[in-house]
């Protein structure tokens, strides 16, 4: 399938939850890229399209989130996606291009903490009770 413009592929969310994904890293990439693309005033730049998938085969390191940039580069994982956005000629440095070196170090530290700990909290929330586990992994059809 040929895609026009940038695409973000994320883990799906159950219909019960008003979230773009059940993965904390996918949610972070979703929010970051939506924020980056909301600043685009150039109508010639294609808008970001969001896809939900459980297929990681097209990912360079076998994980989601997966970002296909309109420059052609494919990157996966929140840190790799943000790193690419900051370096890509098609973007203007990402959201944190104005930060001081100390602030950039703080962002790196907080990002590391979230990547290590946040998914465990999300998993705990969704899977702590049998009802949540069943509803999350096997949503009932209505």
XYZ file of N, CA, C and O in Angstrom:
568
model
N 0.850 -1.182 0.000
C 0.000 0.000 0.000
C 0.891 1.239 0.000
O 1.793 1.371 0.814
N 0.653 2.160 -0.907
C 1.417 3.399 -0.983
C 0.759 4.450 -0.103
O -0.442 4.696 -0.207
N 1.566 5.050 0.754
C 1.031 6.063 1.656
C 1.486 7.435 1.172
O 2.613 7.604 0.761
N 0.595 8.372 1.272
C 0.941 9.754 0.971
C 1.070 10.476 2.298
O 0.110 10.575 3.049
N 2.244 10.960 2.584
C 2.433 11.709 3.815
C 2.849 10.845 4.985
O 2.965 9.637 4.881
N 3.062 11.494 6.112
C 3.540 10.796 7.298
C 2.458 9.924 7.926
O 1.279 10.266 7.923
N 2.886 8.779 8.453
C 1.966 7.832 9.077
C 2.543 7.392 10.415
O 3.732 7.122 10.526
N 1.688 7.301 11.405
C 2.065 6.750 12.697
C 1.240 5.487 12.907
O 0.015 5.524 12.853
N 1.931 4.371 13.127
C 1.264 3.102 13.396
C 1.445 2.788 14.874
O 2.572 2.780 15.373
N 0.325 2.560 15.561
C 0.347 2.338 17.008
C -0.442 1.086 17.367
O -1.255 0.618 16.577
N -0.159 0.561 18.574
C -0.959 -0.545 19.091
C -2.402 -0.071 19.241
O -2.639 1.057 19.645
N -3.364 -0.931 18.956
C -4.765 -0.515 19.080
C -5.204 -0.398 20.537
O -4.540 -0.887 21.445
N -6.325 0.254 20.701
C -6.949 0.387 22.010
C -8.281 -0.333 21.967
O -8.903 -0.432 20.918
N -8.702 -0.832 23.083
C -10.032 -1.422 23.140
C -11.076 -0.348 22.913
O -10.853 0.828 23.193
N -12.220 -0.725 22.399
C -13.273 0.251 22.129
C -13.808 0.883 23.405
O -14.391 1.955 23.384
N -13.618 0.210 24.516
C -14.152 0.686 25.788
C -13.428 1.943 26.288
O -13.996 2.754 27.003
N -12.191 2.100 25.898
C -11.363 3.184 26.434
C -11.229 4.297 25.410
O -11.063 4.053 24.229
N -11.261 5.507 25.874
C -11.131 6.659 24.996
C -9.654 7.034 24.867
O -9.248 8.130 25.216
N -8.859 6.082 24.405
C -7.424 6.271 24.223
C -7.050 5.864 22.799
O -7.666 4.970 22.228
N -6.017 6.487 22.244
C -5.599 6.067 20.917
C -4.927 4.693 20.922
O -4.900 4.007 19.916
N -4.357 4.288 22.078
C -3.629 3.032 22.178
C -3.601 2.580 23.629
O -3.818 3.376 24.541
N -3.281 1.305 23.835
C -3.072 0.808 25.194
C -1.605 0.888 25.596
O -1.262 0.590 26.726
N -0.742 1.279 24.685
C 0.691 1.379 24.951
C 1.049 2.818 25.333
O 0.741 3.760 24.596
N 1.728 2.970 26.464
C 2.136 4.308 26.904
C 3.082 4.952 25.894
O 2.989 6.151 25.611
N 3.980 4.166 25.322
C 4.922 4.703 24.339
C 4.206 5.140 23.061
O 4.535 6.178 22.480
N 3.201 4.390 22.656
C 2.412 4.773 21.480
C 1.611 6.044 21.751
O 1.496 6.911 20.879
N 1.059 6.159 22.949
C 0.317 7.370 23.311
C 1.247 8.573 23.298
O 0.895 9.640 22.782
N 2.460 8.409 23.826
C 3.431 9.512 23.837
C 3.791 9.934 22.411
O 3.828 11.130 22.100
N 4.031 8.970 21.535
C 4.355 9.289 20.141
C 3.165 9.954 19.452
O 3.332 10.909 18.680
N 1.978 9.470 19.731
C 0.751 10.040 19.165
C 0.619 11.513 19.559
O 0.416 12.383 18.703
N 0.736 11.800 20.838
C 0.599 13.181 21.318
C 1.703 14.058 20.740
O 1.447 15.180 20.281
N 2.931 13.561 20.741
C 4.059 14.339 20.221
C 3.854 14.676 18.739
O 3.953 15.838 18.343
N 3.544 13.668 17.933
C 3.400 13.908 16.496
C 2.160 14.737 16.167
O 2.202 15.560 15.248
N 1.067 14.540 16.896
C -0.105 15.387 16.677
C 0.242 16.846 16.991
O -0.215 17.752 16.293
N 1.036 17.065 18.037
C 1.451 18.429 18.386
C 2.367 19.017 17.323
O 2.223 20.182 16.950
N 3.304 18.220 16.827
C 4.210 18.693 15.770
C 3.417 19.052 14.520
O 3.619 20.105 13.915
N 2.481 18.204 14.133
C 1.719 18.435 12.909
C 0.662 19.521 13.064
O 0.241 20.104 12.073
N 0.254 19.817 14.277
C -0.720 20.894 14.453
C -0.070 22.257 14.237
O -0.756 23.239 14.005
N 1.263 22.309 14.280
C 1.980 23.565 14.056
C 2.260 23.818 12.584
O 2.789 24.864 12.224
N 1.945 22.859 11.730
C 2.200 23.019 10.300
C 1.135 23.911 9.676
O -0.021 23.535 9.614
N 1.541 25.088 9.241
C 0.613 25.990 8.557
C 0.724 25.872 7.045
O -0.013 26.502 6.317
N 1.666 25.068 6.580
C 1.902 24.892 5.165
C 0.929 23.834 4.634
O 1.010 22.664 4.999
N 0.004 24.246 3.788
C -0.996 23.315 3.275
C -0.397 22.290 2.318
O -1.041 21.298 2.001
N 0.844 22.492 1.862
C 1.468 21.523 0.965
C 2.036 20.330 1.735
O 2.372 19.321 1.134
N 2.133 20.446 3.057
C 2.630 19.334 3.874
C 1.452 18.433 4.210
O 0.464 18.886 4.777
N 1.552 17.142 3.868
C 0.443 16.233 4.170
C 0.235 16.100 5.670
O 1.177 16.179 6.450
N -0.989 15.900 6.068
C -1.317 15.719 7.476
C -0.937 14.308 7.928
O -0.863 13.388 7.129
N -0.730 14.157 9.200
C -0.385 12.874 9.803
C -1.587 11.941 9.786
O -2.687 12.332 10.174
N -1.387 10.724 9.314
C -2.446 9.727 9.402
C -2.061 8.706 10.477
O -0.889 8.376 10.638
N -3.068 8.251 11.214
C -2.869 7.331 12.325
C -3.468 5.980 11.948
O -4.606 5.920 11.476
N -2.706 4.917 12.139
C -3.178 3.565 11.882
C -2.982 2.735 13.143
O -1.973 2.885 13.830
N -3.918 1.865 13.427
C -3.780 0.906 14.522
C -3.423 -0.442 13.932
O -4.003 -0.858 12.930
N -2.456 -1.113 14.558
C -2.028 -2.408 14.053
C -1.359 -3.202 15.167
O -0.832 -2.625 16.110
N -1.378 -4.510 15.015
C -0.615 -5.368 15.913
C 0.546 -6.006 15.163
O 1.273 -6.822 15.707
N 0.756 -5.608 13.904
C 1.803 -6.157 13.057
C 3.061 -5.300 13.158
O 3.060 -4.139 12.751
N 4.117 -5.868 13.702
C 5.385 -5.141 13.868
C 6.404 -5.512 12.798
O 7.560 -5.108 12.889
N 6.005 -6.271 11.783
C 6.958 -6.770 10.796
C 7.636 -5.669 9.988
O 8.779 -5.825 9.569
N 6.958 -4.555 9.752
C 7.564 -3.490 8.954
C 8.413 -2.552 9.806
O 9.035 -1.634 9.286
N 8.482 -2.793 11.098
C 9.263 -1.957 12.006
C 10.734 -2.349 11.952
O 11.068 -3.531 11.931
N 11.643 -1.362 11.940
C 13.076 -1.675 11.880
C 13.569 -2.510 13.066
O 14.472 -3.316 12.919
N 12.983 -2.318 14.236
C 13.418 -3.083 15.404
C 12.290 -3.930 15.994
O 12.383 -4.378 17.130
N 11.225 -4.127 15.229
C 10.150 -5.011 15.646
C 9.256 -4.484 16.744
O 8.676 -5.260 17.488
N 9.134 -3.163 16.850
C 8.274 -2.605 17.893
C 7.435 -1.462 17.355
O 7.734 -0.875 16.330
N 6.370 -1.186 18.073
C 5.521 -0.030 17.797
C 5.688 0.944 18.954
O 6.006 0.508 20.060
N 5.544 2.217 18.728
C 5.011 2.928 17.568
C 6.003 2.955 16.406
O 7.211 2.902 16.601
N 5.438 3.058 15.228
C 6.201 3.090 13.988
C 5.826 4.355 13.231
O 4.645 4.585 12.967
N 6.817 5.176 12.903
C 6.561 6.423 12.180
C 7.205 6.333 10.801
O 8.404 6.070 10.680
N 6.388 6.539 9.783
C 6.888 6.645 8.416
C 6.808 8.118 8.048
O 5.725 8.686 7.933
N 7.974 8.733 7.920
C 8.064 10.170 7.652
C 7.822 10.444 6.173
O 8.016 9.573 5.333
N 7.428 11.657 5.852
C 7.244 11.970 4.439
C 8.562 12.195 3.728
O 8.590 12.373 2.526
N 9.696 12.109 4.454
C 11.009 12.104 3.795
C 11.381 10.679 3.389
O 12.372 10.477 2.694
N 10.590 9.691 3.851
C 10.826 8.302 3.491
C 11.422 7.450 4.600
O 11.407 6.233 4.524
N 11.965 8.058 5.638
C 12.590 7.304 6.730
C 11.524 6.681 7.627
O 10.520 7.287 7.940
N 11.807 5.457 8.041
C 10.937 4.744 8.970
C 11.676 4.615 10.291
O 12.824 4.179 10.334
N 11.042 5.031 11.377
C 11.645 4.901 12.697
C 10.609 4.373 13.668
O 9.419 4.605 13.510
N 11.089 3.642 14.670
C 10.163 3.073 15.643
C 10.691 3.298 17.053
O 11.893 3.450 17.270
N 9.753 3.347 17.987
C 10.090 3.673 19.363
C 10.031 5.177 19.559
O 10.426 5.952 18.676
N 9.521 5.604 20.698
C 9.317 7.025 20.945
C 10.605 7.835 20.793
O 10.633 8.843 20.093
N 11.681 7.415 21.430
C 12.941 8.177 21.379
C 13.485 8.287 19.963
O 13.970 9.349 19.557
N 13.401 7.198 19.198
C 13.879 7.230 17.810
C 13.024 8.145 16.945
O 13.540 8.851 16.070
N 11.722 8.139 17.170
C 10.826 9.005 16.403
C 11.125 10.474 16.698
O 11.282 11.289 15.786
N 11.242 10.816 17.971
C 11.544 12.196 18.347
C 12.910 12.604 17.802
O 13.069 13.703 17.268
N 13.890 11.716 17.913
C 15.226 12.005 17.365
C 15.188 12.274 15.876
O 15.846 13.183 15.374
N 14.400 11.490 15.144
C 14.283 11.722 13.704
C 13.616 13.060 13.401
O 14.076 13.805 12.539
N 12.544 13.370 14.116
C 11.828 14.639 13.895
C 12.787 15.812 14.104
O 12.777 16.785 13.348
N 13.639 15.714 15.112
C 14.574 16.799 15.407
C 15.628 16.960 14.315
O 16.140 18.055 14.113
N 15.944 15.883 13.584
C 16.982 15.928 12.557
C 16.454 16.078 11.133
O 17.202 16.454 10.237
N 15.195 15.803 10.916
C 14.635 15.771 9.568
C 14.498 17.182 8.983
O 14.020 18.098 9.647
N 14.885 17.316 7.724
C 14.774 18.600 7.029
C 13.331 19.017 6.801
O 13.042 20.200 6.604
N 12.404 18.064 6.797
C 10.999 18.376 6.538
C 10.318 19.034 7.735
O 9.256 19.605 7.615
N 10.920 18.906 8.915
C 10.386 19.520 10.127
C 11.318 20.650 10.557
O 12.449 20.730 10.121
N 10.842 21.485 11.449
C 11.652 22.606 11.922
C 12.173 22.357 13.331
O 12.023 23.171 14.226
N 12.756 21.179 13.559
C 13.401 20.904 14.833
C 12.542 20.263 15.892
O 12.993 20.035 16.994
N 11.300 19.972 15.610
C 10.459 19.338 16.612
C 9.936 20.330 17.634
O 10.044 21.544 17.478
N 9.364 19.815 18.693
C 8.740 20.669 19.694
C 9.728 21.273 20.677
O 9.432 22.283 21.299
N 10.879 20.652 20.840
C 11.798 21.108 21.879
C 13.059 21.764 21.321
O 14.076 21.833 21.996
N 13.000 22.297 20.116
C 14.180 22.915 19.511
C 14.591 24.203 20.222
O 15.721 24.635 20.111
N 13.718 24.804 20.999
C 13.990 26.057 21.690
C 14.522 25.852 23.107
O 14.864 26.806 23.797
N 14.620 24.601 23.571
C 15.051 24.333 24.940
C 16.545 24.570 25.130
O 17.342 24.377 24.220
N 16.908 24.968 26.355
C 18.321 25.115 26.709
C 18.917 23.720 26.898
O 18.188 22.739 27.055
N 20.249 23.594 26.928
C 20.858 22.283 27.161
C 20.409 21.633 28.481
O 20.195 20.421 28.538
N 20.254 22.424 29.547
C 19.789 21.873 30.818
C 18.353 21.360 30.708
O 18.010 20.300 31.238
N 17.507 22.101 30.018
C 16.127 21.668 29.836
C 16.055 20.415 28.958
O 15.248 19.521 29.208
N 16.915 20.348 27.949
C 16.972 19.168 27.098
C 17.388 17.944 27.909
O 16.834 16.848 27.735
N 18.334 18.117 28.828
C 18.753 17.023 29.706
C 17.597 16.583 30.614
O 17.406 15.380 30.850
N 16.824 17.548 31.108
C 15.659 17.214 31.937
C 14.628 16.417 31.136
O 14.066 15.436 31.633
N 14.377 16.835 29.900
C 13.428 16.117 29.048
C 13.909 14.680 28.839
O 13.127 13.734 28.931
N 15.197 14.511 28.588
C 15.760 13.171 28.397
C 15.570 12.324 29.652
O 15.172 11.159 29.586
N 15.831 12.924 30.815
C 15.693 12.194 32.086
C 14.235 11.793 32.330
O 13.954 10.640 32.676
N 13.316 12.733 32.155
C 11.894 12.425 32.363
C 11.399 11.388 31.363
O 10.633 10.493 31.707
N 11.834 11.503 30.125
C 11.440 10.529 29.105
C 11.917 9.135 29.487
O 11.180 8.155 29.353
N 13.137 9.041 29.981
C 13.670 7.742 30.401
C 12.862 7.156 31.548
O 12.547 5.963 31.558
N 12.509 7.996 32.515
C 11.703 7.528 33.646
C 10.348 7.026 33.170
O 9.886 5.951 33.570
N 9.716 7.785 32.285
C 8.407 7.372 31.778
C 8.497 6.085 30.983
O 7.643 5.210 31.107
N 9.522 5.961 30.151
C 9.647 4.754 29.346
C 9.859 3.517 30.214
O 9.365 2.440 29.902
N 10.566 3.679 31.300
C 10.849 2.546 32.177
C 9.638 2.198 33.035
O 9.320 1.026 33.228
N 8.930 3.201 33.546
C 7.900 2.965 34.547
C 6.457 3.085 34.076
O 5.585 2.427 34.635
N 6.181 3.919 33.101
C 4.791 4.219 32.776
C 4.034 3.032 32.202
O 2.872 2.819 32.535
N 4.673 2.237 31.357
C 3.946 1.112 30.769
C 3.511 0.123 31.841
O 2.421 -0.441 31.761
N 4.331 -0.060 32.861
C 3.941 -0.969 33.946
C 2.679 -0.455 34.652
O 1.802 -1.247 35.011
N 2.571 0.855 34.828
C 1.371 1.417 35.452
C 0.141 1.255 34.563
O -0.947 0.934 35.045
N 0.312 1.469 33.266
C -0.808 1.287 32.339
C -1.245 -0.176 32.340
O -2.435 -0.485 32.416
N -0.276 -1.091 32.277
C -0.602 -2.519 32.304
C -1.327 -2.893 33.586
O -2.307 -3.641 33.559
N -0.844 -2.394 34.695
C -1.473 -2.687 35.978
C -2.920 -2.207 35.991
O -3.820 -2.928 36.412
N -3.140 -1.013 35.490
C -4.501 -0.466 35.456
C -5.432 -1.337 34.608
O -6.546 -1.649 35.001
N -4.977 -1.724 33.424
C -5.843 -2.469 32.522
C -6.016 -3.933 32.907
O -7.032 -4.538 32.607
N -5.017 -4.525 33.543
C -5.047 -5.965 33.779
C -5.196 -6.375 35.235
O -5.098 -7.543 35.561
N -5.441 -5.440 36.143
C -5.476 -5.756 37.563
C -6.678 -6.610 37.954
O -6.593 -7.452 38.842
N -7.801 -6.422 37.312
C -8.983 -7.211 37.649
C -9.324 -8.129 36.474
O -9.046 -7.803 35.318
N -9.949 -9.259 36.765
C -10.323 -10.161 35.665
C -11.246 -9.497 34.639
O -11.102 -9.719 33.437
N -12.190 -8.675 35.095
C -13.102 -8.010 34.152
C -12.344 -7.076 33.217
O -12.597 -7.051 32.011
N -11.427 -6.277 33.778
C -10.626 -5.388 32.933
C -9.773 -6.191 31.965
O -9.634 -5.828 30.800
N -9.187 -7.267 32.435
C -8.343 -8.088 31.567
C -9.152 -8.641 30.394
O -8.749 -8.536 29.244
N -10.303 -9.203 30.698
C -11.138 -9.783 29.642
C -11.642 -8.690 28.698
O -11.589 -8.844 27.478
N -12.102 -7.564 29.242
C -12.607 -6.478 28.399
C -11.507 -5.865 27.540
O -11.766 -5.420 26.424
N -10.281 -5.833 28.048
C -9.175 -5.228 27.307
C -8.636 -6.163 26.239
O -8.360 -5.749 25.120
N -8.489 -7.427 26.576
C -7.900 -8.356 25.614
C -8.924 -8.947 24.655
O -8.568 -9.352 23.559
N -10.172 -9.013 25.089
C -11.231 -9.571 24.243
C -12.488 -8.700 24.379
O -13.457 -9.098 25.024
N -12.473 -7.516 23.776
C -13.653 -6.650 23.891
C -14.906 -7.355 23.391
O -14.879 -8.043 22.381
N -15.947 -7.196 24.145
C -17.228 -7.812 23.765
C -17.848 -7.052 22.598
O -17.839 -5.837 22.564
N -18.374 -7.792 21.653
C -19.041 -7.140 20.528
C -20.428 -6.690 20.992
O -21.064 -7.332 21.799
N -20.852 -5.568 20.464
C -22.145 -5.001 20.876
C -23.144 -5.062 19.764
O -22.923 -5.136 18.651
